[in-house]
PDB file of C-alpha atoms in Angstrom:
ATOM      1  CA  MET A   1     184.914 232.264 223.073  1.00  0.00           C
ATOM      2  CA  ASN A   2     183.305 229.599 221.416  1.00  0.00           C
ATOM      3  CA  ARG A   3     180.801 227.870 223.574  1.00  0.00           C
ATOM      4  CA  HIS A   4     182.201 224.039 222.463  1.00  0.00           C
ATOM      5  CA  LEU A   5     185.380 225.107 223.356  1.00  0.00           C
ATOM      6  CA  LEU A   6     184.194 225.971 227.048  1.00  0.00           C
ATOM      7  CA  CYS A   7     182.501 222.717 227.441  1.00  0.00           C
ATOM      8  CA  THR A   8     185.334 220.612 226.343  1.00  0.00           C
ATOM      9  CA  LYS A   9     187.407 222.702 228.655  1.00  0.00           C
ATOM     10  CA  THR A  10     185.015 222.149 231.520  1.00  0.00           C
ATOM     11  CA  ARG A  11     184.427 218.506 231.088  1.00  0.00           C
ATOM     12  CA  ASN A  12     188.202 217.903 230.833  1.00  0.00           C
ATOM     13  CA  PHE A  13     188.568 219.828 234.032  1.00  0.00           C
ATOM     14  CA  LEU A  14     186.059 217.845 235.825  1.00  0.00           C
ATOM     15  CA  LYS A  15     187.617 214.275 234.800  1.00  0.00           C
ATOM     16  CA  ARG A  16     191.029 215.649 236.007  1.00  0.00           C
ATOM     17  CA  ILE A  17     189.260 216.267 239.087  1.00  0.00           C
ATOM     18  CA  GLN A  18     187.826 213.112 239.257  1.00  0.00           C
ATOM     19  CA  LYS A  19     190.715 211.646 238.464  1.00  0.00           C
ATOM     20  CA  ILE A  20     192.349 212.873 241.579  1.00  0.00           C
ATOM     21  CA  HIS A  21     189.064 212.360 243.665  1.00  0.00           C
ATOM     22  CA  ARG A  22     189.480 208.790 242.628  1.00  0.00           C
ATOM     23  CA  GLU A  23     193.235 208.403 243.564  1.00  0.00           C
ATOM     24  CA  LEU A  24     193.059 210.062 246.860  1.00  0.00           C
ATOM     25  CA  ALA A  25     190.164 207.646 247.687  1.00  0.00           C
ATOM     26  CA  ASP A  26     192.086 204.508 246.526  1.00  0.00           C
ATOM     27  CA  SER A  27     195.147 205.731 248.810  1.00  0.00           C
ATOM     28  CA  THR A  28     193.158 205.829 251.797  1.00  0.00           C
ATOM     29  CA  LYS A  29     191.787 202.466 251.068  1.00  0.00           C
ATOM     30  CA  HIS A  30     195.537 201.373 251.372  1.00  0.00           C
ATOM     31  CA  LYS A  31     195.767 201.590 255.075  1.00  0.00           C
ATOM     32  CA  ASP A  32     197.286 198.396 255.250  1.00  0.00           C
ATOM     33  CA  SER A  33     200.699 200.181 253.655  1.00  0.00           C
ATOM     34  CA  TYR A  34     201.822 200.253 257.217  1.00  0.00           C
ATOM     35  CA  LYS A  35     200.759 196.685 258.249  1.00  0.00           C
ATOM     36  CA  THR A  36     203.648 194.057 258.074  1.00  0.00           C
ATOM     37  CA  GLU A  37     203.282 190.947 256.545  1.00  0.00           C
ATOM     38  CA  GLU A  38     203.135 189.018 259.722  1.00  0.00           C
ATOM     39  CA  ASP A  39     200.136 191.698 260.976  1.00  0.00           C
ATOM     40  CA  ILE A  40     198.440 190.721 257.930  1.00  0.00           C
ATOM     41  CA  ASP A  41     198.932 187.321 258.302  1.00  0.00           C
ATOM     42  CA  ARG A  42     197.964 187.187 262.042  1.00  0.00           C
ATOM     43  CA  TYR A  43     194.564 189.165 261.440  1.00  0.00           C
ATOM     44  CA  ASN A  44     193.686 186.805 258.460  1.00  0.00           C
ATOM     45  CA  ASN A  45     194.447 183.760 260.649  1.00  0.00           C
ATOM     46  CA  LEU A  46     192.286 185.688 263.552  1.00  0.00           C
ATOM     47  CA  VAL A  47     189.193 185.992 261.478  1.00  0.00           C
ATOM     48  CA  ILE A  48     188.829 182.449 259.827  1.00  0.00           C
ATOM     49  CA  ASP A  49     189.637 181.089 263.311  1.00  0.00           C
ATOM     50  CA  ALA A  50     186.867 183.079 264.746  1.00  0.00           C
ATOM     51  CA  LYS A  51     184.214 181.859 262.034  1.00  0.00           C
ATOM     52  CA  SER A  52     184.926 178.681 262.475  1.00  0.00           C
ATOM     53  CA  MET A  53     184.631 179.103 266.045  1.00  0.00           C
ATOM     54  CA  ASN A  54     181.551 180.759 265.537  1.00  0.00           C
ATOM     55  CA  GLU A  55     180.042 178.317 263.320  1.00  0.00           C
ATOM     56  CA  ALA A  56     180.764 175.721 265.718  1.00  0.00           C
ATOM     57  CA  GLY A  57     178.870 177.575 268.362  1.00  0.00           C
ATOM     58  CA  GLU A  58     181.993 178.929 270.389  1.00  0.00           C
ATOM     59  CA  LYS A  59     180.657 182.399 270.541  1.00  0.00           C
ATOM     60  CA  GLU A  60     182.666 183.709 273.558  1.00  0.00           C
ATOM     61  CA  ASP A  61     186.175 182.334 271.717  1.00  0.00           C
ATOM     62  CA  ALA A  62     185.114 183.814 268.477  1.00  0.00           C
ATOM     63  CA  LEU A  63     184.226 186.753 269.952  1.00  0.00           C
ATOM     64  CA  ARG A  64     187.821 187.265 271.735  1.00  0.00           C
ATOM     65  CA  LEU A  65     189.574 186.503 268.202  1.00  0.00           C
ATOM     66  CA  TYR A  66     187.505 188.881 266.312  1.00  0.00           C
ATOM     67  CA  LYS A  67     188.346 191.807 269.340  1.00  0.00           C
ATOM     68  CA  GLU A  68     192.286 191.092 268.730  1.00  0.00           C
ATOM     69  CA  ALA A  69     191.954 191.032 264.631  1.00  0.00           C
ATOM     70  CA  TYR A  70     189.862 194.675 265.572  1.00  0.00           C
ATOM     71  CA  ASN A  71     193.082 195.597 267.252  1.00  0.00           C
ATOM     72  CA  ILE A  72     195.269 195.091 264.071  1.00  0.00           C
ATOM     73  CA  ASP A  73     193.105 196.448 261.574  1.00  0.00           C
ATOM     74  CA  PRO A  74     190.062 198.029 262.815  1.00  0.00           C
ATOM     75  CA  SER A  75     187.279 198.248 260.378  1.00  0.00           C
ATOM     76  CA  GLU A  76     183.560 198.910 259.674  1.00  0.00           C
ATOM     77  CA  LYS A  77     182.574 195.513 258.932  1.00  0.00           C
ATOM     78  CA  LEU A  78     184.853 193.757 261.418  1.00  0.00           C
ATOM     79  CA  LYS A  79     182.947 196.083 264.166  1.00  0.00           C
ATOM     80  CA  SER A  80     179.710 195.306 263.076  1.00  0.00           C
ATOM     81  CA  LYS A  81     180.501 191.662 263.112  1.00  0.00           C
ATOM     82  CA  ILE A  82     181.769 192.148 266.544  1.00  0.00           C
ATOM     83  CA  ASP A  83     178.545 194.120 267.614  1.00  0.00           C
ATOM     84  CA  ALA A  84     176.353 191.244 266.227  1.00  0.00           C
ATOM     85  CA  LEU A  85     178.099 188.473 268.127  1.00  0.00           C
ATOM     86  CA  ILE A  86     177.993 190.656 271.277  1.00  0.00           C
ATOM     87  CA  SER A  87     174.426 190.613 270.792  1.00  0.00           C
ATOM     88  CA  GLU A  88     173.653 186.851 269.968  1.00  0.00           C
ATOM     89  CA  ILE A  89     175.675 186.189 272.870  1.00  0.00           C
ATOM     90  CA  ALA A  90     173.207 188.690 274.995  1.00  0.00           C
ATOM     91  CA  ASP A  91     170.003 187.046 273.249  1.00  0.00           C
ATOM     92  CA  GLU A  92     171.212 183.554 274.044  1.00  0.00           C
ATOM     93  CA  LYS A  93     172.272 184.120 277.652  1.00  0.00           C
ATOM     94  CA  LYS A  94     168.629 186.136 277.920  1.00  0.00           C
ATOM     95  CA  ALA A  95     167.212 182.457 276.551  1.00  0.00           C
ATOM     96  CA  PHE A  96     169.281 180.186 278.866  1.00  0.00           C
ATOM     97  CA  ASP A  97     168.169 182.354 281.983  1.00  0.00           C
ATOM     98  CA  LYS A  98     164.344 182.009 281.001  1.00  0.00           C
ATOM     99  CA  THR A  99     164.622 178.259 280.840  1.00  0.00           C
ATOM    100  CA  ASP A 100     167.055 177.449 283.830  1.00  0.00           C
ATOM    101  CA  THR A 101     165.616 175.039 285.774  1.00  0.00           C
ATOM    102  CA  GLY A 102     167.114 175.536 288.920  1.00  0.00           C
ATOM    103  CA  PRO A 103     165.896 173.727 292.207  1.00  0.00           C
ATOM    104  CA  GLU A 104     163.713 176.125 292.680  1.00  0.00           C
ATOM    105  CA  ASN A 105     162.079 175.091 289.653  1.00  0.00           C
ATOM    106  CA  GLU A 106     161.701 171.519 290.284  1.00  0.00           C
ATOM    107  CA  LEU A 107     158.638 169.513 290.923  1.00  0.00           C
ATOM    108  CA  ASP A 108     158.728 167.556 294.351  1.00  0.00           C
ATOM    109  CA  VAL A 109     157.488 163.936 293.366  1.00  0.00           C
TER     110      VAL A 109
END
């Protein structure tokens, strides 16, 4: 058998495998196909509202909305956003606790 012909057949075979691999990867990316239009709209609105609340400093409410959106469509991106927000809230609480001026911290004048 001609070496050139063998290389061509191997190359074509690899191309077919790559095409199948891409199609399979694309089909798993479209997990939204089982969600209703209402679910998708609700998810998008929750994420938009959560982002606005977070930017306005309402982190607890933003976290609640992000979690609700995550229940509709769990994704790594949203999970990392939730984890980051939880960390921010914890850091703010620690900072607040350090600067809290309760009665024991007041000066007697």
